[in-house]
Every structure is written in C-alpha cells, then in structure tokens.
PDB file of C-alpha atoms in Angstrom:
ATOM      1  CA  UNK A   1     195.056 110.918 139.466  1.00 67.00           C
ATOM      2  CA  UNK A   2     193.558 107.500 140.600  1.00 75.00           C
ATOM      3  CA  UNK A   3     193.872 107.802 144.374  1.00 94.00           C
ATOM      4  CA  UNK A   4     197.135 105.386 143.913  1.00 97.00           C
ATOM      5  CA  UNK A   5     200.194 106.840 144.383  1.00 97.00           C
ATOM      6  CA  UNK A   6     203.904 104.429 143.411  1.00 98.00           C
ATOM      7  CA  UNK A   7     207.399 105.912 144.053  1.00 97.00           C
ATOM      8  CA  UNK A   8     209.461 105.982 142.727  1.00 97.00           C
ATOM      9  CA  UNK A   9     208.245 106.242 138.928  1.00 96.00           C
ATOM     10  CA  UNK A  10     211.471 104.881 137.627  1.00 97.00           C
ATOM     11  CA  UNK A  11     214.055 102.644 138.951  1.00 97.00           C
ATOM     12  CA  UNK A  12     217.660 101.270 138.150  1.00 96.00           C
ATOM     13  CA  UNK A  13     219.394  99.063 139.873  1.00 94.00           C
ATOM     14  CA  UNK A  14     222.126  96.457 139.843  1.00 92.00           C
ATOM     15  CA  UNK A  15     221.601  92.826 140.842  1.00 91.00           C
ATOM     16  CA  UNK A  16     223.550  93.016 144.294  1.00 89.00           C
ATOM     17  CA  UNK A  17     221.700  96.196 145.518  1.00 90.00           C
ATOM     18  CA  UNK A  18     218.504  96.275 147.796  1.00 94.00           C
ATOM     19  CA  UNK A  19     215.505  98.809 146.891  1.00 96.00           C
ATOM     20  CA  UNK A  20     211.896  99.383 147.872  1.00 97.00           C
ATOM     21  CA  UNK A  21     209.089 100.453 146.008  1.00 98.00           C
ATOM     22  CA  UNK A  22     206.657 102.194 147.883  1.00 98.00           C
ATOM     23  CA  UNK A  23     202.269 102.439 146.932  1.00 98.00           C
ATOM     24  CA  UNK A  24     199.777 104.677 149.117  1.00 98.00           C
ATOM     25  CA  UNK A  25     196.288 104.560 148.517  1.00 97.00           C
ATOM     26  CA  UNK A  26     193.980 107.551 149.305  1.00 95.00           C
ATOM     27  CA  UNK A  27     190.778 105.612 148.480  1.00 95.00           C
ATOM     28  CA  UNK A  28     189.893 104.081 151.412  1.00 94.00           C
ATOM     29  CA  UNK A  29     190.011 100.723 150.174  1.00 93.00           C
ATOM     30  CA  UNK A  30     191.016  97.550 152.482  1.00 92.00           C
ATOM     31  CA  UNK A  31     192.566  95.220 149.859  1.00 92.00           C
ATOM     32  CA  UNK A  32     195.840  96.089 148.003  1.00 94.00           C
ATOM     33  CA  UNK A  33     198.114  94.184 144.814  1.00 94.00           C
ATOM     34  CA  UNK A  34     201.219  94.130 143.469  1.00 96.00           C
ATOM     35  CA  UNK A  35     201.360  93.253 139.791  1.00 95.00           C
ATOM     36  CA  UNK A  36     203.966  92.853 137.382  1.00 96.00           C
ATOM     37  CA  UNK A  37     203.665  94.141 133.584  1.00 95.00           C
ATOM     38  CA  UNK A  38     206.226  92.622 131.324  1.00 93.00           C
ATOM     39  CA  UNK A  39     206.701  93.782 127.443  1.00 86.00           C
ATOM     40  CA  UNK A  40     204.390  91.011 125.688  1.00 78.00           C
ATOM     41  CA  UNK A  41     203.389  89.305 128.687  1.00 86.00           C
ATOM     42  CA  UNK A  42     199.943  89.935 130.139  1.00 89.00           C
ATOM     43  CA  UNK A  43     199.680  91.756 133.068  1.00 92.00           C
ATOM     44  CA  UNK A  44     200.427  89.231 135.979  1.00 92.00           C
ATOM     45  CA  UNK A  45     199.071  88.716 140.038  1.00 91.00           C
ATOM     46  CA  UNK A  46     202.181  88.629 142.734  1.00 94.00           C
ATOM     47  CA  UNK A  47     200.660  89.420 145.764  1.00 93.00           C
ATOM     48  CA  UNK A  48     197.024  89.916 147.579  1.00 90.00           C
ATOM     49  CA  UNK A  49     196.140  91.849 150.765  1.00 91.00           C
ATOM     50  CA  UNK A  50     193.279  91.752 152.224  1.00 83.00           C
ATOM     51  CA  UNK A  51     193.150  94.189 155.644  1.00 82.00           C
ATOM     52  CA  UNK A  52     196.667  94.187 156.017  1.00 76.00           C
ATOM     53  CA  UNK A  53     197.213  89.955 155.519  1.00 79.00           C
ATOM     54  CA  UNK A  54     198.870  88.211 152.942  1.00 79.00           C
ATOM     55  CA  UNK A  55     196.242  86.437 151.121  1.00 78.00           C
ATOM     56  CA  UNK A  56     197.654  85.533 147.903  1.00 78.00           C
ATOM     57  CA  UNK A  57     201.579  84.650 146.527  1.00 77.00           C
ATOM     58  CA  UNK A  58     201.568  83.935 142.790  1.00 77.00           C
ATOM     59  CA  UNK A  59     204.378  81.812 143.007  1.00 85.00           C
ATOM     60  CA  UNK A  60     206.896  84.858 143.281  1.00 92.00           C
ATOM     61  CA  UNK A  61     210.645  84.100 143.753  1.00 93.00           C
ATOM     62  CA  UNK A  62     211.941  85.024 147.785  1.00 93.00           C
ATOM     63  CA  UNK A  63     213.854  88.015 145.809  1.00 95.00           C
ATOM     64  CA  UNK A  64     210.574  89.571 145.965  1.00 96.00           C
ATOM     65  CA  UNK A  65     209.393  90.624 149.772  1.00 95.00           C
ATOM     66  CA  UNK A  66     206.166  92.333 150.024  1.00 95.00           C
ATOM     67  CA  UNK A  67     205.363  94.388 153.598  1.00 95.00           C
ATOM     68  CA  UNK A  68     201.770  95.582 153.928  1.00 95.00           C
ATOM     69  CA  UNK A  69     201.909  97.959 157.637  1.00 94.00           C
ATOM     70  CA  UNK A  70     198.281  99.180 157.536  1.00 93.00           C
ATOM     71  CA  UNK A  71     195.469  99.239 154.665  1.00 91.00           C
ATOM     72  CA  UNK A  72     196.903 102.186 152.707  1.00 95.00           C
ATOM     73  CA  UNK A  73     200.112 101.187 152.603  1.00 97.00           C
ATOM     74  CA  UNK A  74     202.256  98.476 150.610  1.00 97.00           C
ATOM     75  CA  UNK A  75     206.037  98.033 149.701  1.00 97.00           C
ATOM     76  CA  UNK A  76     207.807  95.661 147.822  1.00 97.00           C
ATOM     77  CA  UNK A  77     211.387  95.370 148.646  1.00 97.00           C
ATOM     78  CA  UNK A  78     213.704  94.019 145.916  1.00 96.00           C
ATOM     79  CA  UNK A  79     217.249  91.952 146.738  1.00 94.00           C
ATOM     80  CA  UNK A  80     219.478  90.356 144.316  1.00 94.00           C
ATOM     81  CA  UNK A  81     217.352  90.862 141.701  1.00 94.00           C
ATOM     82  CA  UNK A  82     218.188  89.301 137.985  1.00 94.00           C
ATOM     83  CA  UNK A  83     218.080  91.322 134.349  1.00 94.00           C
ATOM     84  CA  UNK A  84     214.886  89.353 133.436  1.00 94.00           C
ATOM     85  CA  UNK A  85     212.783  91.314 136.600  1.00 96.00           C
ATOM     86  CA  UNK A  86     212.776  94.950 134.478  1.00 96.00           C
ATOM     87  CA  UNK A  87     209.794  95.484 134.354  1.00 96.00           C
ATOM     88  CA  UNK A  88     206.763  97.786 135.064  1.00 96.00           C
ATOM     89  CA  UNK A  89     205.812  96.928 138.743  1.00 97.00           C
ATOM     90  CA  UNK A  90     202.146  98.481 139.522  1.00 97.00           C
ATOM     91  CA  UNK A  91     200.086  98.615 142.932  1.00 97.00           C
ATOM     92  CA  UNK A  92     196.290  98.475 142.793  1.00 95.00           C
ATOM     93  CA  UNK A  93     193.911  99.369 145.745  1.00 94.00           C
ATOM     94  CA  UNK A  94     190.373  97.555 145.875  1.00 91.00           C
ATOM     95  CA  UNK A  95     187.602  97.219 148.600  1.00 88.00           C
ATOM     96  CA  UNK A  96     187.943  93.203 149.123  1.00 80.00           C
ATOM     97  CA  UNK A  97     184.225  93.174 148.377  1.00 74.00           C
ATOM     98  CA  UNK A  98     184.092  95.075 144.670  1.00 78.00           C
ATOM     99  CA  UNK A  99     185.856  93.505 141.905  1.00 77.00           C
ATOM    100  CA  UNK A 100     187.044  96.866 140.577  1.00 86.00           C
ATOM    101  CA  UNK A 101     191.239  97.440 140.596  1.00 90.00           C
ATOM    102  CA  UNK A 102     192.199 100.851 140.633  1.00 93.00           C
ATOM    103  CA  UNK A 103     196.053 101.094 139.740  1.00 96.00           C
ATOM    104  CA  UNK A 104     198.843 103.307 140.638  1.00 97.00           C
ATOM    105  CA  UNK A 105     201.139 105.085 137.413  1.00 96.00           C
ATOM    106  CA  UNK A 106     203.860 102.232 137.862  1.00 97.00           C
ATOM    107  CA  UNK A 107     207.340 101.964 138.961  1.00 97.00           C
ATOM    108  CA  UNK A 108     209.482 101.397 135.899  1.00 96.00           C
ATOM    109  CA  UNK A 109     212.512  99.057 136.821  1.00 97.00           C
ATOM    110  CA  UNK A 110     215.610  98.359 135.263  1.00 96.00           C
ATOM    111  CA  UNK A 111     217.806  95.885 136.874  1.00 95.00           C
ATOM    112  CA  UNK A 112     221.675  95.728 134.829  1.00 93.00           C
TER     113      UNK A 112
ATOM    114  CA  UNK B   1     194.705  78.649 135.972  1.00 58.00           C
ATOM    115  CA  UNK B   2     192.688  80.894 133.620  1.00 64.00           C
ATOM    116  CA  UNK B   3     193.384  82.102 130.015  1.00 80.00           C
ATOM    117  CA  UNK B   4     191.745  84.958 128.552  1.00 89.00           C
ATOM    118  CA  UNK B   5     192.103  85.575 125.072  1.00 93.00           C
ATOM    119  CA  UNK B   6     191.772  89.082 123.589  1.00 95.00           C
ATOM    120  CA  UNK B   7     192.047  90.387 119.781  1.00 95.00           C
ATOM    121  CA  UNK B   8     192.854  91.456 117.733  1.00 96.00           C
ATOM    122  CA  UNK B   9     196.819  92.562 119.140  1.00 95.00           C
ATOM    123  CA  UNK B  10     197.194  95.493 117.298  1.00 96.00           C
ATOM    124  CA  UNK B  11     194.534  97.528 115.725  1.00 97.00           C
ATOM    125  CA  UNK B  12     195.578 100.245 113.364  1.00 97.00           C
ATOM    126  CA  UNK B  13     192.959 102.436 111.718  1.00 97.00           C
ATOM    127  CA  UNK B  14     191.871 106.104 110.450  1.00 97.00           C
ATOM    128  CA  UNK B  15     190.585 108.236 112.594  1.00 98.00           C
ATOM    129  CA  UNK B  16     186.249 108.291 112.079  1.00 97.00           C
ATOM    130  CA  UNK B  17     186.403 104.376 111.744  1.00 98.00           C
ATOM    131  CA  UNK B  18     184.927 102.030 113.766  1.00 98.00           C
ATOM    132  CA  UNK B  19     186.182  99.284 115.865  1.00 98.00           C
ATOM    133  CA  UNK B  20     185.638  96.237 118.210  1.00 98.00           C
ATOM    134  CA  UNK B  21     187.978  94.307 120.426  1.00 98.00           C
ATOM    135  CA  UNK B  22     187.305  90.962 121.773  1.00 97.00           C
ATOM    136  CA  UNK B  23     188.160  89.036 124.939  1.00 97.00           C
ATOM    137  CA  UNK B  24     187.477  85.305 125.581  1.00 95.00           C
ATOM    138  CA  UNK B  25     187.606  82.677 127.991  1.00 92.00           C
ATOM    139  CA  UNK B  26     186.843  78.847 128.351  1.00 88.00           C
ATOM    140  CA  UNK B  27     185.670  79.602 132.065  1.00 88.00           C
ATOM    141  CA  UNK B  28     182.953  81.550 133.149  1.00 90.00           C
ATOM    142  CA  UNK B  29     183.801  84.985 134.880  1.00 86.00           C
ATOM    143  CA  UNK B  30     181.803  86.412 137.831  1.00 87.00           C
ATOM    144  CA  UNK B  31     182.858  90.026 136.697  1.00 89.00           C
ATOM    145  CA  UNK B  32     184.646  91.543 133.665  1.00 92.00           C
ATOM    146  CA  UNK B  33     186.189  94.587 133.328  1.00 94.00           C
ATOM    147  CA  UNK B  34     188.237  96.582 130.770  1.00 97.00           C
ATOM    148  CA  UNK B  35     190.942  98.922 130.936  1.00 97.00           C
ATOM    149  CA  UNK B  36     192.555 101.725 128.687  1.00 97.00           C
ATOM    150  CA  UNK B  37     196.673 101.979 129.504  1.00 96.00           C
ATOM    151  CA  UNK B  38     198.900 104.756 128.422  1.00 93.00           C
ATOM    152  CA  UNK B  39     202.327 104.826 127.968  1.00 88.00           C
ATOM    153  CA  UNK B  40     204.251 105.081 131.129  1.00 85.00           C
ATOM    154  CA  UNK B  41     201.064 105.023 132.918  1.00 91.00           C
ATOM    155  CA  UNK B  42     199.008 102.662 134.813  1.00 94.00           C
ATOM    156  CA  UNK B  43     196.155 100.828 133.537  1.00 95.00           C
ATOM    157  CA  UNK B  44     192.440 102.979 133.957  1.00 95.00           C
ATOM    158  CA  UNK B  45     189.354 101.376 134.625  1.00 94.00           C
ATOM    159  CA  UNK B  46     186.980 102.119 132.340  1.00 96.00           C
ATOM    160  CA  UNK B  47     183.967  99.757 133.134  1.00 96.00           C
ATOM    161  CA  UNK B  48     182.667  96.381 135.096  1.00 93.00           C
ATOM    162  CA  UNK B  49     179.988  93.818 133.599  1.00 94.00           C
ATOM    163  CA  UNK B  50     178.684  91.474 135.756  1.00 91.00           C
ATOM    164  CA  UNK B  51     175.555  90.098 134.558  1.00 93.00           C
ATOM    165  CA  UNK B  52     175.188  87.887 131.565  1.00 94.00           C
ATOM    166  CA  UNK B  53     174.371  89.882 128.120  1.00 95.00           C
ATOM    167  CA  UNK B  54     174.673  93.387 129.842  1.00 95.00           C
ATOM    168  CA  UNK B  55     175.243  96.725 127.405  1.00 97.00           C
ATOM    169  CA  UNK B  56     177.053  99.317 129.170  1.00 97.00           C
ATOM    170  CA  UNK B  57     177.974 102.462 126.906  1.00 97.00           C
ATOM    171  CA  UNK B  58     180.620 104.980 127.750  1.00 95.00           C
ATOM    172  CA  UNK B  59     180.181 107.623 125.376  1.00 95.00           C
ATOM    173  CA  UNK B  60     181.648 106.674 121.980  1.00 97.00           C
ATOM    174  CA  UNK B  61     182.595 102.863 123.866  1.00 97.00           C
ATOM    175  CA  UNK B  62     180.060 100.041 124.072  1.00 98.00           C
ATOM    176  CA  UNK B  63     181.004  97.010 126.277  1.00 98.00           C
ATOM    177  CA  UNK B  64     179.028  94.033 126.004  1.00 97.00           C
ATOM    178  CA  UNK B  65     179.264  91.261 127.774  1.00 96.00           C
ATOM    179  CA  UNK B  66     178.166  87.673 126.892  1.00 95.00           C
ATOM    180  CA  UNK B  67     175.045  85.801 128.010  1.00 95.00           C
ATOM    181  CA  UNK B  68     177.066  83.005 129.050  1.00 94.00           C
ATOM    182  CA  UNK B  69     179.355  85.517 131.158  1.00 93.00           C
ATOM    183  CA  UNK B  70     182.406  83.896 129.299  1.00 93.00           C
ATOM    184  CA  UNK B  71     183.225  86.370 126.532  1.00 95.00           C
ATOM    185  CA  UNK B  72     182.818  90.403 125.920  1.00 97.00           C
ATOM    186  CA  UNK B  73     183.454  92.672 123.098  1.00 98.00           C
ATOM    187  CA  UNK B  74     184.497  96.484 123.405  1.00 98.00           C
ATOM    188  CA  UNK B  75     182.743  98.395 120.336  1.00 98.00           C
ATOM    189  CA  UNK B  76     184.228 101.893 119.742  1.00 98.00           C
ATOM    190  CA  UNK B  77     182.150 104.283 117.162  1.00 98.00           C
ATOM    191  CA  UNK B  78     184.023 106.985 115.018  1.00 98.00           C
ATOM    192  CA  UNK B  79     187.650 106.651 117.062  1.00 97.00           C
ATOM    193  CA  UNK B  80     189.876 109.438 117.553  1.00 97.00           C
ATOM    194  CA  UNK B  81     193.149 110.124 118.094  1.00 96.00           C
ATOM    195  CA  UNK B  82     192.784 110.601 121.704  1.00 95.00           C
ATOM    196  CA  UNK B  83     191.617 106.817 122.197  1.00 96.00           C
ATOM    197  CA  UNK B  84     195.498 105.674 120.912  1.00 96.00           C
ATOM    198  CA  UNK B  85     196.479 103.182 123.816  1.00 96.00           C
ATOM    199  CA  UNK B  86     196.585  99.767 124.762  1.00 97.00           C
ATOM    200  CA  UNK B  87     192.937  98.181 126.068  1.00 98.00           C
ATOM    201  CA  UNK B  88     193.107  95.718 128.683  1.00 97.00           C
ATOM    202  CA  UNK B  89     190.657  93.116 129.650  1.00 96.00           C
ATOM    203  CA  UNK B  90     190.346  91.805 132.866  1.00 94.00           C
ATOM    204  CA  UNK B  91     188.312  88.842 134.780  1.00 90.00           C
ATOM    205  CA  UNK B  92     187.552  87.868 138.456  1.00 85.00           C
ATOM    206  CA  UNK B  93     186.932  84.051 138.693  1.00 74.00           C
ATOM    207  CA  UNK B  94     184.638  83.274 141.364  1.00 62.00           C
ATOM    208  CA  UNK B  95     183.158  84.979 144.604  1.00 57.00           C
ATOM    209  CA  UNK B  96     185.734  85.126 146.536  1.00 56.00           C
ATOM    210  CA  UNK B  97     188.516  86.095 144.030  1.00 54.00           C
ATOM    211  CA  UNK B  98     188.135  89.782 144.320  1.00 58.00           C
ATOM    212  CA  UNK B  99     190.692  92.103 142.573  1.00 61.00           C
ATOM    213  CA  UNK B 100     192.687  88.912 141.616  1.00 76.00           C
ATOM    214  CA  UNK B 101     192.136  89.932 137.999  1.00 86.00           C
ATOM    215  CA  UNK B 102     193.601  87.808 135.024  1.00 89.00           C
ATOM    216  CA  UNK B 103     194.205  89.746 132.466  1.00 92.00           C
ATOM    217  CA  UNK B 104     194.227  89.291 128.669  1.00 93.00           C
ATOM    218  CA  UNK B 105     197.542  90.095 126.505  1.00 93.00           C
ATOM    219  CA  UNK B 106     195.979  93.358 125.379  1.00 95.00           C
ATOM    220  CA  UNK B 107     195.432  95.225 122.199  1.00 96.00           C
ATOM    221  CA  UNK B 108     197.186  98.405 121.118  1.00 96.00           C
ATOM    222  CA  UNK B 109     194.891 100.484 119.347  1.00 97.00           C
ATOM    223  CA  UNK B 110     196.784 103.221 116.977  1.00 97.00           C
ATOM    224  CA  UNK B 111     194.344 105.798 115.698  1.00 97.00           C
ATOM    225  CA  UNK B 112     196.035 107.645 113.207  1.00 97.00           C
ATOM    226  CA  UNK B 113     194.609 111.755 112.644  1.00 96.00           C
TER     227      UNK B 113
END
C-alpha cells in the first residue's frame, strides 16, 4: 500500500466509448502525474500538477483529458481512444518540492 | 529531451549470485532514484541519490551514484528469489523539474531458486 490508490485496476474498452480513470492520494502531497507504461517502452511523463494546475503536457493527443479538482485527486478521461493506447496508465503523488514519485498499482487498459 | 540508458535488459542468474545494474546519462541529474516493479503492480521507490559519489545501502542493495551526478549503479549481494522484478531507474533534470522523472527502459531481473 503506497498511499496511491487507481481504479479501476483493469480496463477494456472499445474505441467509440468514453471512460475515466480515477487516482486518490492519501499522502498529503500537492503535486500529482499521470504516466503511461508501454511493453518495451520506458515509462513515459503525460501530465504534471502542481496544487491543482496543469503544469506539464508531454505532448499527449486531445483523446487524453486530464481533470485535477483538489490536491488528492486526479482523473484522466479517455474518448475515442485507438488499439495502440493499451497500456498500463499509473498516477504518482509527490510534494512539488521532493523529487521522490510514489505510484499508484496501475490501471491496466485494453482498448479493441 | 533526456536519455537514460540502463543495463543490462535482462539479468538472469542463480539464486546466492551477485549482481549490478547500471543507468547512464549524457546530462547531469539533480536527483536519481531507482525503483523495483512487480507484475501488475506499480513501480516502488526504493531509494534517492542526490549528491555526487553518494553510497546508500538497503540491506542486501547498494546504490551508488556517480561523482559527476551523471551515472549510478545498483549492486545487489547474494540475490534471492524474492528480488525477481523489473528495476527502474529514474532522473529529475534540474531544480525545478520535480517528479518529472525520465526513466530508463528497465531491467528484468529473474532470480531463479
């Protein structure tokens, strides 16, 4: 248990449906992340929030909407999504002044 | 944008053996830290280096981390089954870059009984 919970843990979904993953911190910690894990890819940045404001977009395709409502809390709501976006989506949780990431368990998705 | 190189990618040995894993980078980092991931899990921090040629040891795990801050090497002594997983490095670039880790490609270490 790192503090960082993700729901759901596991995800399918075709490419003309609409989902949200959902990441809660318990930690206290004022800066959140969404990353994406890929099989053979490292592990890569999409988004940055520090005290509830976008501070960081890696270049991530519209089909990818973060919503940060308060420190603890993050989504990532998914639209029209294409076969090549399964992947392992995880949330970290970080004070914006310590370098140290602490990551949720992941939200495995499958888009077909 | 930054590239951090880690190896070996796969690492398969007995269990009692010893082992290092290395990460590298052509810029300098202002922190470095390394992860263990299971499967189906999320990656675990297991320590942060920050200051040029700093030792940190974690029971059977020795990080060290370069004197020129650009390169660090993850020792383990007499592995064991129960350190099977993939180990993840990870750098911050610059003050004001916190948590915007770049991570290396990993290694997945198989320890086999």
């Amino acid at each position: 248990e790192t503090g960082v919970t993700q729901t759901p843990r596991h995800l399918v979904m075709g490419m003309t449906n609409k989902k949200s993953l959902k990441c809660e911190q318990h930690l206290g910690h004022n800066a959140m992340y969404w990353y994406k894990q890929s099989a053979k890819k490292p592990l890569e940045l999409m988004f940055v929030y520090n005290f509830k404001e976008q501070t960081e977009n890696n270049s991530v395709p519209s089909r990818f909407s973060p919503e940060c409502p308060n420190s603890s809390h993050l989504f990532l709501h998914l639209h029209t999504l294409q076969p090549e976006d399964s992947a392992l989506y995880l949330c970290a949780s970080s004070q914006v002044s310590a370098p140290q990431a602490f990551f949720g368990q992941g939200t495995r998705l499958t888009v077909v | 944008t930054q590239l951090l190189e880690q190896s070996p990618q796969f690492l398969s040995i007995q269990e009692g053996e010893n082992l290092t894993v290395y990460c590298n980078s052509s810029s300098v980092f202002s922190s470095l830290q390394w992860y263990r991931q299971e499967p189906g899990e999320g990656p675990v921090l297991l320590v942060t280096v920050v200051t040029g040629g700093e030792v940190k040891k974690l029971k059977r795990l020795t990080f060290q981390f370069g004197d020129a801050r650009k390169d660090s090497s993850l020792h383990i002594t007499a592995a064991q089954p129960g350190d099977t997983g993939l180990y993840l490095c990870a750098g911050e670039y610059g003050g004001t870059s916190y948590g915007k880790l770049t991570f290396g490609q990993g290694t997945i270490l198989t320890v086999h009984p």
